[in-house]
XYZ file of C-alpha atoms in Angstrom:
567
model
C 149.594 125.188 106.011
C 149.762 128.995 105.972
C 146.289 129.168 104.404
C 144.873 127.007 107.179
C 146.461 129.240 109.840
C 144.843 132.299 108.218
C 141.463 130.545 108.095
C 141.805 129.549 111.746
C 142.505 133.139 112.792
C 139.534 134.396 110.775
C 137.291 131.742 112.317
C 138.362 132.785 115.828
C 137.514 136.385 114.940
C 134.089 135.258 113.767
C 133.497 133.377 117.001
C 134.440 136.491 118.963
C 132.066 138.514 116.823
C 129.107 136.185 117.465
C 129.800 135.955 121.177
C 130.787 132.267 121.125
C 134.102 133.139 122.849
C 134.157 135.616 125.726
C 136.911 137.460 127.548
C 138.219 136.449 130.960
C 135.407 138.223 132.782
C 132.744 136.550 130.634
C 131.733 139.889 129.089
C 130.521 139.435 125.536
C 131.607 142.031 122.963
C 128.977 144.504 121.848
C 127.420 143.613 118.537
C 124.782 144.991 116.230
C 122.142 142.253 116.461
C 120.270 143.423 113.382
C 123.307 143.024 111.136
C 125.241 140.298 112.943
C 123.704 137.111 111.370
C 124.058 138.442 107.825
C 127.639 139.557 108.474
C 128.636 136.215 109.958
C 126.982 134.177 107.197
C 128.579 136.329 104.526
C 131.986 135.803 106.105
C 131.422 132.069 106.421
C 130.311 131.820 102.802
C 133.437 133.698 101.732
C 135.616 131.324 103.730
C 133.812 128.315 102.269
C 134.566 129.633 98.797
C 138.266 129.389 99.703
C 138.000 126.091 101.573
C 134.760 124.319 100.506
C 135.583 121.024 102.218
C 136.245 122.414 105.692
C 133.825 120.643 108.096
C 134.350 123.239 110.849
C 133.162 126.040 108.573
C 130.104 124.051 107.496
C 129.399 123.267 111.161
C 129.653 126.960 112.110
C 127.336 127.864 109.231
C 124.801 125.222 110.299
C 124.784 126.534 113.880
C 124.309 130.113 112.696
C 121.466 129.210 110.337
C 119.780 127.041 112.967
C 119.921 129.786 115.611
C 118.330 132.164 113.107
C 115.454 129.796 112.333
C 116.594 128.520 108.914
C 116.187 124.799 109.643
C 116.397 123.658 106.011
C 119.559 125.658 105.417
C 121.052 124.390 108.667
C 120.296 120.812 107.666
C 122.022 121.260 104.315
C 125.075 122.783 106.010
C 125.380 120.194 108.781
C 124.990 117.414 106.204
C 128.018 118.853 104.409
C 129.939 119.010 107.679
C 129.133 115.343 108.368
C 130.109 114.397 104.826
C 133.598 115.899 105.270
C 134.042 114.647 108.860
C 131.800 111.553 109.247
C 133.394 110.418 112.526
C 132.844 113.623 114.494
C 130.364 112.962 117.295
C 129.643 116.660 117.901
C 128.711 117.224 114.267
C 126.499 114.120 114.174
C 124.799 115.093 117.438
C 124.026 118.554 116.088
C 122.748 116.976 112.878
C 120.414 114.790 114.964
C 119.010 117.814 116.808
C 118.399 119.674 113.543
C 116.722 116.600 112.009
C 114.383 116.344 115.004
C 113.429 120.010 114.575
C 112.824 119.332 110.874
C 110.486 116.479 111.808
C 112.725 113.781 110.302
C 112.694 111.476 113.303
C 113.835 108.332 111.512
C 116.971 109.992 110.115
C 117.638 111.563 113.524
C 117.480 108.146 115.146
C 120.052 106.757 112.727
C 122.430 109.640 113.385
C 122.042 109.220 117.161
C 122.963 105.561 116.889
C 126.118 106.606 115.050
C 126.878 109.116 117.828
C 126.548 106.385 120.453
C 128.812 104.174 118.405
C 131.467 106.928 118.554
C 130.648 108.178 122.068
C 129.202 105.257 124.080
C 126.976 106.447 126.915
C 126.679 110.033 125.657
C 123.874 111.386 127.844
C 122.517 113.891 125.309
C 122.332 111.253 122.576
C 120.674 108.760 124.912
C 118.070 111.317 126.025
C 117.288 112.305 122.441
C 117.023 108.688 121.361
C 114.744 107.983 124.299
C 112.492 110.886 123.324
C 112.173 109.468 119.814
C 111.019 106.151 121.227
C 108.425 107.429 123.676
C 105.566 105.919 121.682
C 107.112 102.477 121.215
C 105.854 99.471 123.163
C 107.759 96.422 124.320
C 106.727 93.401 122.238
C 105.071 90.412 123.831
C 107.350 87.423 124.270
C 106.352 83.816 123.692
C 107.968 82.649 126.937
C 106.254 85.255 129.114
C 102.833 84.626 127.552
C 103.070 80.855 127.959
C 104.446 81.260 131.492
C 101.455 83.391 132.517
C 99.011 80.873 131.033
C 100.721 78.035 132.867
C 100.654 79.845 136.242
C 97.278 81.608 135.900
C 95.283 79.854 133.160
C 91.977 81.546 134.041
C 93.317 85.085 134.309
C 91.855 87.647 131.904
C 95.266 89.113 131.042
C 96.857 85.711 130.487
C 94.183 84.955 127.891
C 94.304 88.474 126.458
C 98.081 88.395 125.899
C 97.863 84.996 124.234
C 95.267 86.469 121.879
C 97.459 89.515 121.245
C 100.425 87.325 120.362
C 98.375 85.358 117.838
C 96.702 88.518 116.494
C 100.055 90.195 115.837
C 101.133 87.116 113.897
C 98.027 87.469 111.714
C 96.442 84.284 113.107
C 93.060 85.908 113.690
C 90.873 82.777 113.840
C 93.154 81.353 116.546
C 93.288 84.662 118.440
C 89.512 85.158 118.676
C 88.759 82.393 121.268
C 91.430 83.816 123.576
C 89.936 87.311 123.460
C 86.498 85.850 124.138
C 87.971 83.979 127.142
C 89.481 87.255 128.381
C 86.055 88.958 128.288
C 84.495 85.942 130.016
C 87.034 86.051 132.862
C 86.548 89.828 133.209
C 83.593 91.467 131.407
C 85.059 94.879 132.335
C 88.250 94.328 130.290
C 87.864 97.055 127.655
C 90.987 96.126 125.598
C 89.730 92.544 125.345
C 86.373 93.723 123.951
C 88.212 96.047 121.561
C 90.387 93.245 120.190
C 87.411 90.887 120.054
C 85.625 93.381 117.813
C 88.724 94.081 115.715
C 89.328 90.361 115.208
C 85.737 89.825 114.125
C 86.252 92.571 111.534
C 89.448 90.931 110.263
C 87.463 87.702 109.883
C 84.664 89.462 107.978
C 82.078 89.075 110.745
C 80.961 92.687 110.998
C 77.736 92.474 113.043
C 79.356 90.738 116.065
C 82.309 93.100 115.614
C 80.057 96.101 116.229
C 78.482 94.426 119.292
C 81.902 93.826 120.860
C 83.174 97.300 119.974
C 80.112 98.949 121.508
C 80.894 97.136 124.772
C 84.481 98.411 124.534
C 83.229 101.994 124.045
C 80.997 101.821 127.129
C 84.003 100.818 129.209
C 86.507 103.189 127.554
C 84.928 105.954 125.457
C 88.330 107.665 124.994
C 89.867 104.955 122.754
C 90.164 106.413 119.257
C 91.005 102.981 117.868
C 87.604 101.647 118.870
C 85.831 104.384 116.901
C 88.083 103.637 113.932
C 87.176 99.948 114.046
C 83.488 100.862 114.418
C 83.872 102.913 111.270
C 85.475 100.006 109.422
C 82.741 97.561 110.430
C 79.950 100.057 109.662
C 81.448 100.764 106.258
C 81.539 97.051 105.408
C 77.881 96.765 106.401
C 77.033 99.628 104.029
C 76.249 102.200 106.712
C 78.429 105.011 105.369
C 76.810 107.715 107.491
C 77.633 105.883 110.720
C 81.112 105.115 109.393
C 81.777 108.797 108.708
C 80.652 109.795 112.209
C 82.892 107.152 113.791
C 85.910 108.222 111.725
C 85.330 111.876 112.632
C 85.249 110.977 116.327
C 88.436 108.902 115.990
C 90.214 111.853 114.386
C 89.114 114.207 117.167
C 90.473 111.808 119.781
C 93.678 110.991 117.865
C 94.422 113.442 115.049
C 97.778 111.774 114.309
C 96.426 108.417 113.115
C 97.199 108.262 109.389
C 94.942 105.279 108.654
C 91.875 106.905 110.184
C 92.436 110.028 108.131
C 93.059 107.935 105.015
C 89.831 105.945 105.340
C 87.861 109.056 106.272
C 89.301 110.911 103.276
C 88.474 108.017 100.985
C 84.855 108.039 102.208
C 84.611 111.796 101.770
C 85.739 111.370 98.161
C 83.080 108.709 97.575
C 80.451 111.121 98.904
C 81.700 113.824 96.508
C 83.203 116.148 99.143
C 86.480 116.421 97.220
C 87.960 119.440 98.983
C 87.615 117.845 102.428
C 88.844 114.534 101.026
C 92.023 116.171 99.716
C 92.703 117.758 103.105
C 92.265 114.470 104.961
C 94.351 112.443 102.511
C 97.153 115.015 102.514
C 97.144 115.049 106.322
C 97.364 111.249 106.336
C 100.369 111.380 104.008
C 102.053 114.092 106.066
C 101.923 111.716 109.028
C 103.148 108.724 107.012
C 104.230 109.167 103.390
C 104.730 105.446 102.632
C 101.061 104.557 102.168
C 100.570 103.842 98.455
C 96.741 103.514 98.785
C 96.558 107.054 100.201
C 98.573 108.427 97.272
C 96.281 106.528 94.894
C 93.114 107.924 96.474
C 94.584 111.435 96.416
C 95.445 111.015 92.724
C 91.880 109.825 92.090
C 90.409 112.930 93.732
C 92.709 115.237 91.744
C 91.767 113.350 88.564
C 88.041 113.679 89.272
C 88.495 117.417 89.832
C 90.578 117.744 86.603
C 93.757 118.755 88.464
C 95.799 116.525 86.195
C 99.323 117.699 87.036
C 98.722 117.110 90.752
C 97.048 113.796 89.952
C 100.090 112.657 87.965
C 102.432 113.635 90.787
C 100.354 111.698 93.323
C 99.989 108.541 91.210
C 103.721 108.538 90.514
C 104.266 108.494 94.283
C 101.938 105.497 94.596
C 103.744 103.697 91.776
C 107.141 104.417 93.310
C 106.033 102.589 96.461
C 104.077 99.834 94.695
C 104.858 99.721 90.968
C 102.887 96.585 90.099
C 99.336 97.315 91.280
C 97.148 97.305 88.179
C 94.672 99.937 89.355
C 97.529 102.376 89.965
C 98.844 101.899 86.419
C 95.347 102.166 84.973
C 94.837 105.506 86.718
C 98.263 106.675 85.509
C 97.246 106.037 81.895
C 93.860 107.714 82.415
C 95.592 110.834 83.746
C 98.058 110.920 80.852
C 95.190 110.459 78.371
C 93.307 113.352 79.982
C 96.411 115.550 79.715
C 97.249 114.590 76.131
C 94.517 112.529 74.435
C 96.215 112.707 71.043
C 99.302 110.868 72.329
C 98.194 108.841 75.350
C 94.710 107.625 74.386
C 95.173 104.077 73.094
C 92.094 104.276 70.879
C 93.295 107.507 69.258
C 96.869 106.322 68.751
C 95.840 102.922 67.358
C 93.493 104.563 64.855
C 96.163 107.010 63.709
C 98.771 104.245 63.375
C 96.456 102.320 61.060
C 96.254 105.425 58.850
C 99.979 106.287 59.054
C 101.805 102.957 59.642
C 105.330 104.400 59.348
C 104.908 107.172 61.924
C 107.567 106.425 64.564
C 105.978 108.704 67.161
C 102.694 106.778 67.053
C 104.521 103.474 67.494
C 106.398 104.995 70.420
C 103.215 106.047 72.218
C 101.629 102.643 71.662
C 104.748 101.132 73.216
C 104.731 103.551 76.148
C 101.041 102.878 76.838
C 101.616 99.108 76.692
C 104.653 99.425 78.983
C 102.699 101.302 81.661
C 99.917 98.736 81.290
C 102.520 96.008 82.027
C 102.052 94.447 78.585
C 105.798 94.284 78.134
C 105.914 91.911 75.163
C 103.467 94.133 73.243
C 105.425 97.194 74.303
C 108.646 95.733 72.932
C 107.026 94.968 69.572
C 105.685 98.523 69.279
C 108.986 100.068 70.360
C 110.925 97.939 67.875
C 108.870 99.621 65.167
C 109.436 103.033 66.761
C 113.244 102.733 66.641
C 113.092 101.146 63.188
C 111.310 104.174 61.732
C 113.227 106.705 63.857
C 116.539 105.285 65.171
C 117.536 108.714 66.530
C 114.781 108.909 69.174
C 116.466 108.435 72.593
C 113.162 108.131 74.449
C 112.047 105.215 72.253
C 115.349 103.420 72.908
C 114.956 104.117 76.633
C 111.437 102.676 76.807
C 112.621 99.730 74.701
C 115.347 99.091 77.272
C 112.851 99.240 80.162
C 110.523 96.759 78.403
C 113.453 94.375 77.809
C 114.506 94.828 81.447
C 111.044 93.843 82.702
C 111.069 90.811 80.386
C 114.434 89.704 81.824
C 116.241 90.311 78.514
C 119.118 92.038 80.241
C 121.769 91.763 77.530
C 119.371 93.234 74.951
C 118.440 95.971 77.405
C 122.110 96.928 77.793
C 122.243 97.695 74.080
C 119.071 99.801 74.242
C 120.374 101.820 77.192
C 123.705 102.301 75.390
C 121.791 103.777 72.450
C 119.858 105.999 74.882
C 123.087 107.293 76.436
C 124.703 107.957 73.039
C 121.674 109.952 71.878
C 120.983 111.611 75.255
C 124.060 111.599 77.541
C 122.081 113.391 80.251
C 119.622 110.557 80.931
C 120.555 109.560 84.506
C 117.969 106.766 84.580
C 119.629 105.034 81.622
C 122.902 104.962 83.565
C 121.028 103.599 86.585
C 119.405 100.785 84.622
C 122.692 99.861 82.959
C 124.430 99.821 86.338
C 121.646 97.730 87.866
C 121.863 95.135 85.082
C 125.628 94.898 85.489
C 125.178 94.520 89.271
C 122.680 91.715 88.695
C 125.282 89.992 86.500
C 127.972 90.234 89.173
C 129.962 92.914 87.347
C 130.009 95.446 90.180
C 133.370 97.009 89.295
C 131.904 97.979 85.926
C 128.472 98.800 87.379
C 129.799 101.327 89.915
C 131.167 103.525 87.120
C 127.706 103.754 85.538
C 126.022 104.290 88.886
C 128.418 107.086 89.815
C 127.744 108.757 86.474
C 124.019 108.505 87.126
C 124.514 110.133 90.534
C 126.537 112.949 88.962
C 123.726 113.636 86.501
C 120.882 113.359 89.025
C 121.719 112.857 92.723
C 118.017 112.647 93.644
C 117.372 109.095 92.357
C 117.303 106.800 95.431
C 117.592 103.566 93.443
C 121.066 104.433 92.162
C 122.444 104.586 95.721
C 120.506 101.428 96.594
C 122.054 99.448 93.740
C 125.488 100.853 94.539
C 124.984 99.748 98.155
C 124.200 96.226 96.949
C 127.437 96.211 94.967
C 129.464 97.186 98.015
C 127.600 94.656 100.172
C 128.407 91.882 97.688
C 132.045 92.982 97.783
C 132.048 92.869 101.635
C 132.780 96.611 101.741
C 130.294 97.042 104.546
C 130.833 100.659 105.630
C 130.569 101.877 102.033
C 127.444 99.758 101.613
C 125.862 101.180 104.776
C 126.582 104.733 103.611
C 124.934 104.133 100.225
C 121.854 102.481 101.732
C 121.511 105.433 104.121
C 121.634 107.870 101.195
C 118.947 105.857 99.437
C 116.768 105.811 102.571
C 117.190 109.551 103.092
C 115.752 110.121 99.604
C 113.082 107.404 99.759
C 112.397 105.918 103.187
C 109.705 103.516 101.935
C 112.090 100.957 100.402
C 111.964 97.973 102.763
C 114.914 96.355 101.014
C 117.161 99.362 101.601
C 116.390 99.061 105.315
C 116.997 95.301 105.210
C 120.300 95.381 103.326
C 121.370 98.423 105.307
C 120.727 96.343 108.419
C 122.871 93.541 107.015
C 125.689 96.027 106.368
C 125.612 97.340 109.936
C 125.350 93.779 111.272
C 128.517 92.782 109.422
C 130.208 95.887 110.849
C 129.363 94.649 114.342
C 126.959 97.555 114.938
C 124.171 95.319 116.154
C 121.824 97.916 117.753
C 121.788 99.896 114.495
C 121.187 96.702 112.525
C 118.316 95.849 114.895
C 116.693 99.230 114.195
C 116.978 98.696 110.440
C 115.528 95.183 110.500
C 112.683 96.464 112.699
C 111.906 99.099 110.086
C 112.033 96.558 107.248
C 109.586 94.326 109.145
C 107.229 97.255 109.691
C 106.705 97.306 105.912
C 106.486 93.525 105.520
C 105.619 91.853 108.872
C 105.309 88.375 107.331
C 108.780 88.312 105.756
C 110.621 85.356 107.295
C 114.044 86.553 106.137
C 113.549 89.952 107.767
C 112.435 88.238 110.980
C 115.452 85.900 111.085
C 117.920 88.734 110.643
C 116.148 90.798 113.289
C 116.405 87.814 115.641
C 120.152 87.595 114.985
C 120.587 91.324 115.649
C 118.450 91.111 118.800
C 120.556 88.251 120.124
C 123.771 90.211 119.525
C 122.216 93.365 121.019
C 121.592 91.645 124.368
C 117.853 91.347 123.744
C 117.518 87.586 124.305
C 113.764 87.548 125.004
C 112.998 89.254 121.721
C 115.424 86.987 119.849
C 113.833 83.865 121.327
C 110.364 85.137 120.427
C 111.389 85.821 116.829
C 113.170 82.489 116.465
C 110.098 80.664 117.783
C 108.019 82.360 115.094
C 110.285 80.975 112.388
C 110.696 77.493 113.925
C 107.366 76.579 115.577
C 106.871 73.497 117.733
C 104.933 70.529 116.391
C 101.458 70.057 117.861
C 102.458 66.978 119.890
C 105.959 68.158 120.874
C 105.192 67.906 124.603
C 102.783 64.999 124.377
C 103.126 62.104 126.782
C 103.184 58.648 125.245
């Protein structure tokens, strides 16, 4: 207790020094501004050495760093403060503000929802959350659309909204007649012409798409989306020059559209303008980092310009988001072969193996190449030979375990990962895989020990937290599960399943608005997923959003065609 009293007194002195506490007349003490931040931070760091789990000290450090422009440092400090005092609304609110400054809007939104859970009606949190949602639009509801059609069947907007509803469900052939009706009822309806053209493009009818889009442009030449769709249709018709001009115009009108920049960058790469292509693709990924095709195209450009290290980094990002696309894996192997043709060129390795059949390293590389080419059975055969000729190679055992894992041979994989850990105790991924297999087998108590060890060795692997979250969810330990899913999302926000299971965790905790946000995010990655939609409907119903819930339920349980027929 005496130590805490001393720390409290020192903290008060620091607050006096920085002007956070004033005397009765409100006169701040004189300070040397040029030395003050360094002095305060030094003192705080010294105090944290004595009491490293004190949330107030971490909070004070975060505020000081933030006020001096060190946003990254402030974020690290406030994260520590929240870790040691996770139920403090002031700390979480400050963390939200710092996250917004850092551009991490999704994480900020999650923290603000936690603040409102602790401090219902907090005006600052509500205002910040509102600012994050400025660009969102209220979804169409089935009841409202059908009501409008019943009351005003020949109204342009009644027809347009019916088309929009069908379009957003991916029912493009059914949506098209409604958009055409909307343009018939009002030929000046620019959005109707825009969606008519876009729907034609989705249906592969590019010439009528361009006709409709040109009409939309005459009525509303400021719509960047129309230029983007013109570019898409022109590209499909083989007119790459026109497509490039349309994409450039779309970017000028809306520089924050990641898909326009992605497609434009891809076309620049095809034309051989690699430097401009890299800039466009990187800008697209800065806006939205979860687009695997953009990472793939960026990797392709780096590969074509012989920047192999950057190419490997980019293709690994694509594979992290979408690990099973063949063209991504093919490019990965091409990059590795360019970096190290002696080891990663299949032709070279196969030829050498025929000459030296007992060389364990050659068998290993054949196995690694086959694994990345998704030929898992072949990979396992090659890797069996690799560990036979060199049983002390931890990497060969590790790849053997991954091949067995992909083949569903989980018990065999456990043995391979055990060998990996014995030979290389620092391999965090081996602990992850072992924990994941145990979780799949319902042995979560055992799995958590391996997962925690993996986190100790490498806290940057998002999948370890994700699997640990699944363990806690299966054990009905919902708050622990939510915390682990959040950690996984913070490291890799593109995992739709982390958002989905995180939403389930918050739903079971009775935090329905947070759950609704998570299910919304999961659906943004996979709009056709019925399970995601059903859970979002449940969360919407509990969050006092009945119209949205009804709309979502009607998508999952449609009426029969003659439900209202009269016999």
